[in-house]
Each structure stands twice: as structure tokens, then as C-alpha cells.
GROMACS .gro file of C-alpha atoms in nm:
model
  329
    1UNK     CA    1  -0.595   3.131   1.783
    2UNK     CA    2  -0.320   3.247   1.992
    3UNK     CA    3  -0.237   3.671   2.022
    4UNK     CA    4   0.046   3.932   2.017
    5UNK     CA    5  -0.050   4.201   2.160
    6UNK     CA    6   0.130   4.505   2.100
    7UNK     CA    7   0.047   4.781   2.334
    8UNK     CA    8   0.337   5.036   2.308
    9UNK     CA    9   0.267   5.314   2.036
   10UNK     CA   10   0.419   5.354   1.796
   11UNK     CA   11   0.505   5.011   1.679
   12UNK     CA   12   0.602   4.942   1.293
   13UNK     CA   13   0.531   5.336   1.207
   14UNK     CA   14   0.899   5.388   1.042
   15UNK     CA   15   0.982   5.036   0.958
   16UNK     CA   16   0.742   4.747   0.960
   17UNK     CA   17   0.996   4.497   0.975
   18UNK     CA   18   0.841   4.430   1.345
   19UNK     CA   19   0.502   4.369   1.255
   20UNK     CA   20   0.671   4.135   0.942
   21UNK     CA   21   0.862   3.936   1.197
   22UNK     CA   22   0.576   3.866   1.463
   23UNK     CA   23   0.321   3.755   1.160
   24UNK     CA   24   0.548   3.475   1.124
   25UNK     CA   25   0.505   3.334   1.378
   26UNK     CA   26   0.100   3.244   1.330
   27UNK     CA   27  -0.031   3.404   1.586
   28UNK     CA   28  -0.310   3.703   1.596
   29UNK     CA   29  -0.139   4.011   1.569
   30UNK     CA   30  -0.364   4.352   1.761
   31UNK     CA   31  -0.207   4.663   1.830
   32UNK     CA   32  -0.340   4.948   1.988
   33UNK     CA   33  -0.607   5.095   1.786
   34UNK     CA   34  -0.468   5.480   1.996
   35UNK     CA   35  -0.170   5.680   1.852
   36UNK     CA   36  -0.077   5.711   2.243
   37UNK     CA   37   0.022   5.557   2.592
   38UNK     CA   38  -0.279   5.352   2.682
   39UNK     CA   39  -0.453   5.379   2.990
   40UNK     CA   40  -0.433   5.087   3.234
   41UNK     CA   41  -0.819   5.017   3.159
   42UNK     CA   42  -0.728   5.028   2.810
   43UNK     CA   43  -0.469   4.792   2.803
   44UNK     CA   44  -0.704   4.525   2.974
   45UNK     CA   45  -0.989   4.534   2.764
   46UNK     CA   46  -0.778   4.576   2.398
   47UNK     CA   47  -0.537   4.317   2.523
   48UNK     CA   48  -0.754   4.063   2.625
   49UNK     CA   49  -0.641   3.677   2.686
   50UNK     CA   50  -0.316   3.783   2.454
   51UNK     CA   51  -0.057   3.505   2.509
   52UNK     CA   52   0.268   3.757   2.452
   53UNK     CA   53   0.288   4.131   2.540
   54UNK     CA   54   0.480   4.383   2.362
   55UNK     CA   55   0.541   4.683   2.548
   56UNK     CA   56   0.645   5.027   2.633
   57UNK     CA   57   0.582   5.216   2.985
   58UNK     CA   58   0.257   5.153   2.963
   59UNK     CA   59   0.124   5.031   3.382
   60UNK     CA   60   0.105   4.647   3.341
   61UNK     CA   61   0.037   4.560   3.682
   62UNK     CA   62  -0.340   4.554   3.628
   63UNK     CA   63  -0.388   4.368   3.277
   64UNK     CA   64  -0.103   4.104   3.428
   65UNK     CA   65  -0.316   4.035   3.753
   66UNK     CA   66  -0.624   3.990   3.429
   67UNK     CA   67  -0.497   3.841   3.177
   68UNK     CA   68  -0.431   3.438   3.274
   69UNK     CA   69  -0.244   3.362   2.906
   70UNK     CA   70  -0.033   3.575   2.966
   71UNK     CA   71   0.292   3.394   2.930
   72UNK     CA   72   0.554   3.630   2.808
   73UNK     CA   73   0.628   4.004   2.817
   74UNK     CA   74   0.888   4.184   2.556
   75UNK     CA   75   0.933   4.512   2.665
   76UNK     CA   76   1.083   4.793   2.355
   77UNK     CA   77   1.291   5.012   2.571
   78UNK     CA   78   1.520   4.957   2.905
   79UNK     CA   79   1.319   5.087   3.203
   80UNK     CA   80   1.112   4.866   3.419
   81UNK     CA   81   0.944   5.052   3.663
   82UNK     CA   82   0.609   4.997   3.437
   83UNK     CA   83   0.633   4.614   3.459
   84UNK     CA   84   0.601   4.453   3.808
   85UNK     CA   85   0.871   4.182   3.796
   86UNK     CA   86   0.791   4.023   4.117
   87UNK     CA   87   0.472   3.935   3.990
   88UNK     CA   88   0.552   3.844   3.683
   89UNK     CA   89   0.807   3.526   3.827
   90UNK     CA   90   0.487   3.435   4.041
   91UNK     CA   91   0.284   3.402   3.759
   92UNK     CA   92   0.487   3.248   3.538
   93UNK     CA   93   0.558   3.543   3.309
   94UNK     CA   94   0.935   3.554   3.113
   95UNK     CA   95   1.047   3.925   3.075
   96UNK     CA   96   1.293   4.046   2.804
   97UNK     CA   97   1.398   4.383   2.686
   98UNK     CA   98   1.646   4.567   2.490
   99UNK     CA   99   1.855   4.753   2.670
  100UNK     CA  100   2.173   4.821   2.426
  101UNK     CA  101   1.892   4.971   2.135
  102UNK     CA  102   1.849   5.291   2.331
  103UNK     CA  103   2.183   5.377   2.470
  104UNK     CA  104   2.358   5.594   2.224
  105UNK     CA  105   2.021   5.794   2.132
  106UNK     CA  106   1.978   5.893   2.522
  107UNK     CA  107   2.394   5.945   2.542
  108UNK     CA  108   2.371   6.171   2.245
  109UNK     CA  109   2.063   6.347   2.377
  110UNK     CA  110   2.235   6.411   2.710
  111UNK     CA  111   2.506   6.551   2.531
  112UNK     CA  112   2.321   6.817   2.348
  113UNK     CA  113   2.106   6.918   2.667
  114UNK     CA  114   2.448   6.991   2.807
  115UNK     CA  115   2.569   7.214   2.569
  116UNK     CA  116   2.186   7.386   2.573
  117UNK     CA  117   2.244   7.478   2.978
  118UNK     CA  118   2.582   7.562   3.013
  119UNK     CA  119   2.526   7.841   2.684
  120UNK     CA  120   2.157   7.916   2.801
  121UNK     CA  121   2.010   7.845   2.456
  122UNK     CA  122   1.690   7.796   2.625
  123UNK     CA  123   1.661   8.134   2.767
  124UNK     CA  124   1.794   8.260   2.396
  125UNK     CA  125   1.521   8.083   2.231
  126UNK     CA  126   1.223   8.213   2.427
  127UNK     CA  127   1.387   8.594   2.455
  128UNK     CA  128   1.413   8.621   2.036
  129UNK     CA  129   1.045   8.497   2.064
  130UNK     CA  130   0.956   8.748   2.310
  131UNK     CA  131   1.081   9.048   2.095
  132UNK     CA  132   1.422   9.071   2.316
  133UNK     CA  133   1.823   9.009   2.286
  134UNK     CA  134   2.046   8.983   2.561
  135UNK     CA  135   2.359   8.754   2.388
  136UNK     CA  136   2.390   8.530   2.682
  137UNK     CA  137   2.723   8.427   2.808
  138UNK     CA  138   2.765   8.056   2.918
  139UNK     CA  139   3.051   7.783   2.972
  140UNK     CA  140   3.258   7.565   2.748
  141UNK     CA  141   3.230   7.183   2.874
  142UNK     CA  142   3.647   7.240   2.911
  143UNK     CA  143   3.623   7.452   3.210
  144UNK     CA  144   3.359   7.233   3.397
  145UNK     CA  145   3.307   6.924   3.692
  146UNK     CA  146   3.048   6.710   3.495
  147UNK     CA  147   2.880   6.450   3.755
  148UNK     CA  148   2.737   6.142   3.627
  149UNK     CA  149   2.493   5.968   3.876
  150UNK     CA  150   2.488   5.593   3.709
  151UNK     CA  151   2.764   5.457   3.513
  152UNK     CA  152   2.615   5.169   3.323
  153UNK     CA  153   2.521   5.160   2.965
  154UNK     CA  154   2.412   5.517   2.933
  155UNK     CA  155   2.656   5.669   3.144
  156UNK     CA  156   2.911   5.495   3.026
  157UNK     CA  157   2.853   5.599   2.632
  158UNK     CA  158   2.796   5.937   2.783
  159UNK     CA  159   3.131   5.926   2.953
  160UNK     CA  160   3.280   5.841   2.597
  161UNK     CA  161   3.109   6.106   2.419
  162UNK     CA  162   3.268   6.379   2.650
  163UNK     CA  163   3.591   6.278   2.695
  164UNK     CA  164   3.606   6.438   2.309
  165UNK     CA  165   3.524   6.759   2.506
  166UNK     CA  166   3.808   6.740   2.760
  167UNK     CA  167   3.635   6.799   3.033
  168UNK     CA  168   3.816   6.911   3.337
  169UNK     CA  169   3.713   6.598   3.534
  170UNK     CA  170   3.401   6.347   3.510
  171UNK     CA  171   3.282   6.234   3.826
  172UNK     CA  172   3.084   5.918   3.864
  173UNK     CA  173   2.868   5.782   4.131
  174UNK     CA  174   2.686   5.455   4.121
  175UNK     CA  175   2.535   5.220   4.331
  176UNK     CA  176   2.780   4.966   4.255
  177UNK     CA  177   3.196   4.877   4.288
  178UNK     CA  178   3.264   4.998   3.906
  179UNK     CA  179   3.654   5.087   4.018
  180UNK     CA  180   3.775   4.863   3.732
  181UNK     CA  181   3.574   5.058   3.474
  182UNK     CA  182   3.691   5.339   3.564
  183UNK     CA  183   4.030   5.272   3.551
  184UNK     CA  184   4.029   5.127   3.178
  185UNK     CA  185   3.787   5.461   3.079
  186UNK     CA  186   4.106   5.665   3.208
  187UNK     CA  187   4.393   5.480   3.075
  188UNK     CA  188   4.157   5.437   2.728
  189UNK     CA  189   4.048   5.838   2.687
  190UNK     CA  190   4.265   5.980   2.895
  191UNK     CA  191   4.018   6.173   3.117
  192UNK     CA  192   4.053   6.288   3.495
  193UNK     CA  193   3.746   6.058   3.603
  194UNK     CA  194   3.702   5.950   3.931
  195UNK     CA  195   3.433   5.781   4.133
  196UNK     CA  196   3.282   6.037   4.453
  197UNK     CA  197   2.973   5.975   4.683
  198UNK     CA  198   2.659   6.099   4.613
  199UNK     CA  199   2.729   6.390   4.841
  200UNK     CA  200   3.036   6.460   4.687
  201UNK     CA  201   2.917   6.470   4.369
  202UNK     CA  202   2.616   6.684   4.419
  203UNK     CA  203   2.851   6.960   4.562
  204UNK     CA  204   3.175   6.956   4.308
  205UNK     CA  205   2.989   6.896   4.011
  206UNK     CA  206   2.856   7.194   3.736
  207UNK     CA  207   2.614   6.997   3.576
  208UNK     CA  208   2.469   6.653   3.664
  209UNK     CA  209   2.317   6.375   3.429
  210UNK     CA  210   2.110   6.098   3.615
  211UNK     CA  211   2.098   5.771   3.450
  212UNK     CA  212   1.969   5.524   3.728
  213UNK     CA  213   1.684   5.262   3.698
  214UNK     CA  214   1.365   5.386   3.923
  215UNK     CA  215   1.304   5.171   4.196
  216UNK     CA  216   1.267   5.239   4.581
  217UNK     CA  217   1.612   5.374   4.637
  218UNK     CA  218   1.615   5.608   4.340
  219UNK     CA  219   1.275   5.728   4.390
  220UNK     CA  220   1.254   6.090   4.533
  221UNK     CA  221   1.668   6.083   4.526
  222UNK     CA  222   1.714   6.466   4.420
  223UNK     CA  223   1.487   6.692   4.685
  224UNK     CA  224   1.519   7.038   4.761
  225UNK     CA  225   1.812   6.920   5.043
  226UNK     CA  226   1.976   6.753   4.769
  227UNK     CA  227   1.908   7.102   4.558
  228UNK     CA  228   2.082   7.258   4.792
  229UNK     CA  229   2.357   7.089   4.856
  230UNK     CA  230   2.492   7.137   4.483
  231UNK     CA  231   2.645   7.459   4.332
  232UNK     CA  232   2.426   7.759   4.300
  233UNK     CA  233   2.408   7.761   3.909
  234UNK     CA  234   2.384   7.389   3.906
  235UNK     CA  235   2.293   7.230   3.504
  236UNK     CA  236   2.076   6.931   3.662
  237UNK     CA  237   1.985   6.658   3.401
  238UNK     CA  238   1.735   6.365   3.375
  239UNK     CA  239   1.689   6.159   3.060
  240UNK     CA  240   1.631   5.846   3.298
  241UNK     CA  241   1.281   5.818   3.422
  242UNK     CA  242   1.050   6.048   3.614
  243UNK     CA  243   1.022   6.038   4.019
  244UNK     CA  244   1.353   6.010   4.036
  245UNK     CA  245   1.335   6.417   4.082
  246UNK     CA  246   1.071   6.572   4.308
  247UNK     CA  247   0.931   6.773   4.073
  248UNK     CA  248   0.782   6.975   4.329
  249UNK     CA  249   1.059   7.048   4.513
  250UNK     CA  250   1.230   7.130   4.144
  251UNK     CA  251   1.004   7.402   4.112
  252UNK     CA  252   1.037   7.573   4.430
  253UNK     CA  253   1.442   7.583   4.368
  254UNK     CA  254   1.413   7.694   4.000
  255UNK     CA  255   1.194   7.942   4.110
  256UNK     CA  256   1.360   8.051   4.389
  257UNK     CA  257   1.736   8.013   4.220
  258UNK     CA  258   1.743   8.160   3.877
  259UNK     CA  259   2.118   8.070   3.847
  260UNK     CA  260   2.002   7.692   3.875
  261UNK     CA  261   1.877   7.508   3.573
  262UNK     CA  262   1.764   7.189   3.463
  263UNK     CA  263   1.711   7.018   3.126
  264UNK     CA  264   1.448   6.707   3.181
  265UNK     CA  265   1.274   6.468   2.917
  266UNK     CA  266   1.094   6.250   3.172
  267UNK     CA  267   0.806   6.283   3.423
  268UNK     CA  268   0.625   6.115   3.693
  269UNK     CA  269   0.284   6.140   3.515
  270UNK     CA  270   0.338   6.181   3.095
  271UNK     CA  271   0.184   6.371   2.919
  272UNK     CA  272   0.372   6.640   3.155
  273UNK     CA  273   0.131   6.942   3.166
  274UNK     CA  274   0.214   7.060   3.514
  275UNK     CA  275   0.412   7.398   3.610
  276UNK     CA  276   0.776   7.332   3.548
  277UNK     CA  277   0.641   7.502   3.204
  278UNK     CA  278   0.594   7.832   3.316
  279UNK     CA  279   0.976   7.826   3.429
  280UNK     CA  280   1.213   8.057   3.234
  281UNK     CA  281   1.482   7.828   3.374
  282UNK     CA  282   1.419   7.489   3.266
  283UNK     CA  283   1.447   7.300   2.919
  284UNK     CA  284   1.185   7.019   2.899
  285UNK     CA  285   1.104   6.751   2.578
  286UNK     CA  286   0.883   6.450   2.551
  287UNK     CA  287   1.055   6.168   2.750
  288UNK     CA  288   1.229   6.165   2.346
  289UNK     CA  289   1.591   6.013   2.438
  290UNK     CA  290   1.505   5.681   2.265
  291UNK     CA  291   1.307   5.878   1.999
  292UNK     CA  292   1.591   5.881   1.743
  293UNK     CA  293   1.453   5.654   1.393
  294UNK     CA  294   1.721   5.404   1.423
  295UNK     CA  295   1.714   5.347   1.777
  296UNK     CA  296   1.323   5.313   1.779
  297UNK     CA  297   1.340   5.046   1.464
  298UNK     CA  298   1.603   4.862   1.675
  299UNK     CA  299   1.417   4.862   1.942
  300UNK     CA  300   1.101   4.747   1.786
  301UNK     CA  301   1.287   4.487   1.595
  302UNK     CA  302   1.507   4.324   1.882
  303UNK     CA  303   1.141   4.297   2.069
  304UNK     CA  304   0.963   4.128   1.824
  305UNK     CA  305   1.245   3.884   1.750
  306UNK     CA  306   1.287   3.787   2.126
  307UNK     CA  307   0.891   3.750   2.105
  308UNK     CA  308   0.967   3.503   1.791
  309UNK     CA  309   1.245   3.321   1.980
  310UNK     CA  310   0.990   3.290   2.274
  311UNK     CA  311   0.733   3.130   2.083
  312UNK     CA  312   0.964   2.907   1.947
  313UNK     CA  313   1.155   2.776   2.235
  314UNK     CA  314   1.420   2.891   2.155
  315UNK     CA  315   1.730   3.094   2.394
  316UNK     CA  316   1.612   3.403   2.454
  317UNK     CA  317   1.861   3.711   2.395
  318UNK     CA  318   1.808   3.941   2.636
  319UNK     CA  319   1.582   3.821   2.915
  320UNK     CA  320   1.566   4.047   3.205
  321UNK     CA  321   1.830   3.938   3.488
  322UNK     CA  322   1.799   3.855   3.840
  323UNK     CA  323   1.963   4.189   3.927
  324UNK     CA  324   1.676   4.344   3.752
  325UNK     CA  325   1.440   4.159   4.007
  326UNK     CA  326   1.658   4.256   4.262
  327UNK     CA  327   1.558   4.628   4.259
  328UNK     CA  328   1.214   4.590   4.285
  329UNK     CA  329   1.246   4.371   4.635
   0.00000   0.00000   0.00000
């Protein structure tokens, strides 16, 4: 009998609508018998000869290079950093994913990890802890430069979200010509956005939200020269993927700058256990921007139904795009 495997955890826990859909089709259905991210070794030897994948971030590249069935891979979530694309077109492996199920649960997130920074709600939380009570005194999103480093899905609904704020300008860097974007996002909310360098940015914005892909040219993109080109009590923000930040060269400027802050939900290694956590200055979660219950039933669902359409020959919805591909060259 042919398999599904589904690797990525958790999968059906709030709605089993997934698991409902993928039955259908007649194949052998395993999931991952851990309630966590499996280990690469894991993933080979529970996912054995399984025709179709579904995923999360777990590392792929070593049960792909094992697994000769494999024929298709239907990622829940947006990033592909875990899934080597390259090899996947040399084997023969079809890639989907669903990237419009997560956007408004990350935009949403960013927007509240704002508002924590810029009134220091972090610092509040842990002093009332401690036994102390200073009353902090922070900034109103009105009287601020808000850079956004990616203006695609995320950014985009993030951009949206804000203009309610009135910010006093939104600045936007990405990767790509997104001038005609731009222009319709200031004629439709009437917001002083405008498109800078990366440079630029760093240095005229009060807080900065990345949401770019991680790939060669994103990886290691904020260092400590980067830290130091932007403003001394810098918000810096990262709901995209880990690496993209040097997280040691985070540490030595938090340390070093307790004006500076950061808010950040993803890691190069998860679980995070490392020493951003003994920072006073820094607001960290679970790599949780997706992990809203609507989003993560979407997700789930949209996956298994591509997986359905797959095994059916039919169109696919939302296989990955050249572009995609491109990255990873």
C-alpha cells in the first residue's frame, strides 16, 4: 500500500479535517508518533518508502536523498529553507505550500511585538515579577520611522495593519522593483511610505520588522555592523526565520546597548535555549507567528488537499514557483 507521511507536529490536533481529507484518498496514513520537531534520523526511519510528505521545518535533505518513493512534498507553512528545492527537481519531487494561510497570524503578531518594545512591556513584566516598579515610559507608533525589510505577503498585511496607527512614515526595502505597490498602498491608506536601501533603512528607522525568505543573501544580513549602523534605541524584529540575525553578534549589542531591543520568535537551532535569555532587553516566543488556531487548521487543511489533488492528477494550487528555486541557486 502506498503512504502519507506526515512529519510536521502537530497535525489534526485542533481540527481533524486534515487527517479526514488525506484518508480519502486510500493511502496509509503515519504521523509522527513525537509531540515535536523530529530529528533528521527520525524522519528517515518513521517515514520510510512514504510516497507523499507532509511537512513543517523539519531538515528534509537527508530522508529525500533516502527515501526513492518519494514523489511529492506538501509543506504546512511558507518557509523553505528546510526543504532543498534543487534536489527535489533532480529527483523528481513536486513541492507545494501554503503561503497565504500564515500571513495575517505573523502580521498580527508583528504588530503586537511592536507595541511590546516601543512601551517596554517586557521590562514591566519581569520588574513586577522581581518585586519592583519603575512605570516605564515608551513611544506611540504615531511619532515613529517603522522599517519594513520585505514587502511581500507579510509585509504587505503588516503595512495595512499600521497604516490604522498613522505612523509617521513606513519605509520599505526589498529585494525586488515593488514601486507600483507602493504607490497604490499610498494612494489606498494614505500613508507616507516610501521605498529606501537597506542602509537607509537601518539608520532612519525606530523599529524594524524582517520578513525575508532565508537563503544565501539573507543569511547573516543583520551583524553587529549592521547593529550599528541603526539608531541607538533601535526596536529590531524577526518573525521570519532564524540566521537571518547573528544571534551572536545580537547578544554582544543588547548587552552592550541597553537602549537597543529586539523582539524575536525564530532561531537558528529551535528549541532556542541559548543566552539571548538571560537578556533584560529582549522579548523572545516559540517561532509562534503561524501558531494562531485558524491559521494552523488552514494551513493543515490547504496541505492535505494539495496532497489529495496530487494523488489525483489533478492542478495543483499552490506549487512552489520557479522564483522559489531561484533563491536557493
Amino acid at each position: 500500500m502506498k503512504k502519507i507521511f506526515a512529519s510536521v507536529y502537530p497535525f489534526g490536533k485542533y481540527e481533524p479535517a486534515c487527517l479526514k481529507v488525506l484518508k480519502t484518498t486510500g493511502y496509509e496514513l503515519i504521523q509522527s508518533p513525537h509531540k515535536r520537531k523530529l530529528s533528521p534520523l527520525e524522519l528517515v526511519d518513521y517515514g520510510r518508502d512514504a510516497d507523499v510528505l507532509i511537512a513543517g521545518t523539519e531538515n528534509l535533505e537527508p530522508y529525500i536523498h533516502s527515501n526513492s518513493n518519494l514523489k511529492f512534498i506538501s509543506r504546512v507553512g511558507i518557509g523553505l529553507d528546510s526543504v532543498p528545492l534543487k534536489l527535489c527537481r533532480e529527483k523528481g519531487i513536486r513541492v507545494s505550500y501554503t503561503p497565504d494561510a500564515v500571513t495575517m497570524a505573523v502580521a498580527e503578531m508583528t504588530v503586537g511585538l511592536i507595541l511590546i518594545l516601543l512601551r517596554k512591556l517586557q521590562l514591566a513584566d519581569m520588574e513586577i515579577r522581581s518585586g519592583a516598579w519603575t512605570r516605564y515610559v515608551g513611544k506611540r507608533i504615531e511619532n515613529i520611522n517603522i522599517g519594513i525589510v520585505g514587502f511581500g505577503r507579510i509585509g504587505k498585511a503588516l503595512t495595512r495593519l499600521l497604516s490604522s496607527f498613522r505612523p509617521k512614515s513606513i519605509l520599505v526595502y526589498d529585494i525586488k522593483d515593488k514601486t507600483p505597490e507602493i504607490n497604490q498602498y499610498q494612494k489606498q491608506y494614505s500613508i507616507n511610505l516610501r521605498a529606501l536601501n537597506l542602509h537607509d533603512l537601518y539608520r532612519e528607522s525606530d523599529i524594524i520588522s524582517l520578513h525575508v525568505p532565508l537563503y544565501h543573501k539573507t543569511r547573516d544580513m543583520i551583524g553587529i555592523e549592521e547593529l550599528k549602523m541603526m539608531k541607538k534605541d533601535i526596536c529590531l524584529i524577526n518573525t521570519a526565520r532564524g540566521g537571518i540575525i547573528r544571534e551572536s553578534d545580537l547578544l554582544q549589542y543588547l548587552k552592550g546597548n541597553q537602549e537597543a531591543s529586539a523582539a524575536i520568535d525564530v532561531f537558528t537551532k529551535e528549541p532556542y535555549f541559548g543566552d539571548l535569555k538571560e537578556l533584560s532587553n529582549i522579548f523572545l516566543s516559540q517561532h509562534m507567528g503561524s501558531c494562531s488556531i485558524d491559521c494552523r487548521i488552514n494551513m493543515e487543511l490547504q496541505a492535505a488537499e494539495e496532497a489529495v489533488r496530487f494523488i489525483l492528477g489533478q492542478k495543483l494550487h499552490s506549487e512552489v514557483p520557479d522564483e522559489e528555486y531561484e533563491y536557493q541557486d
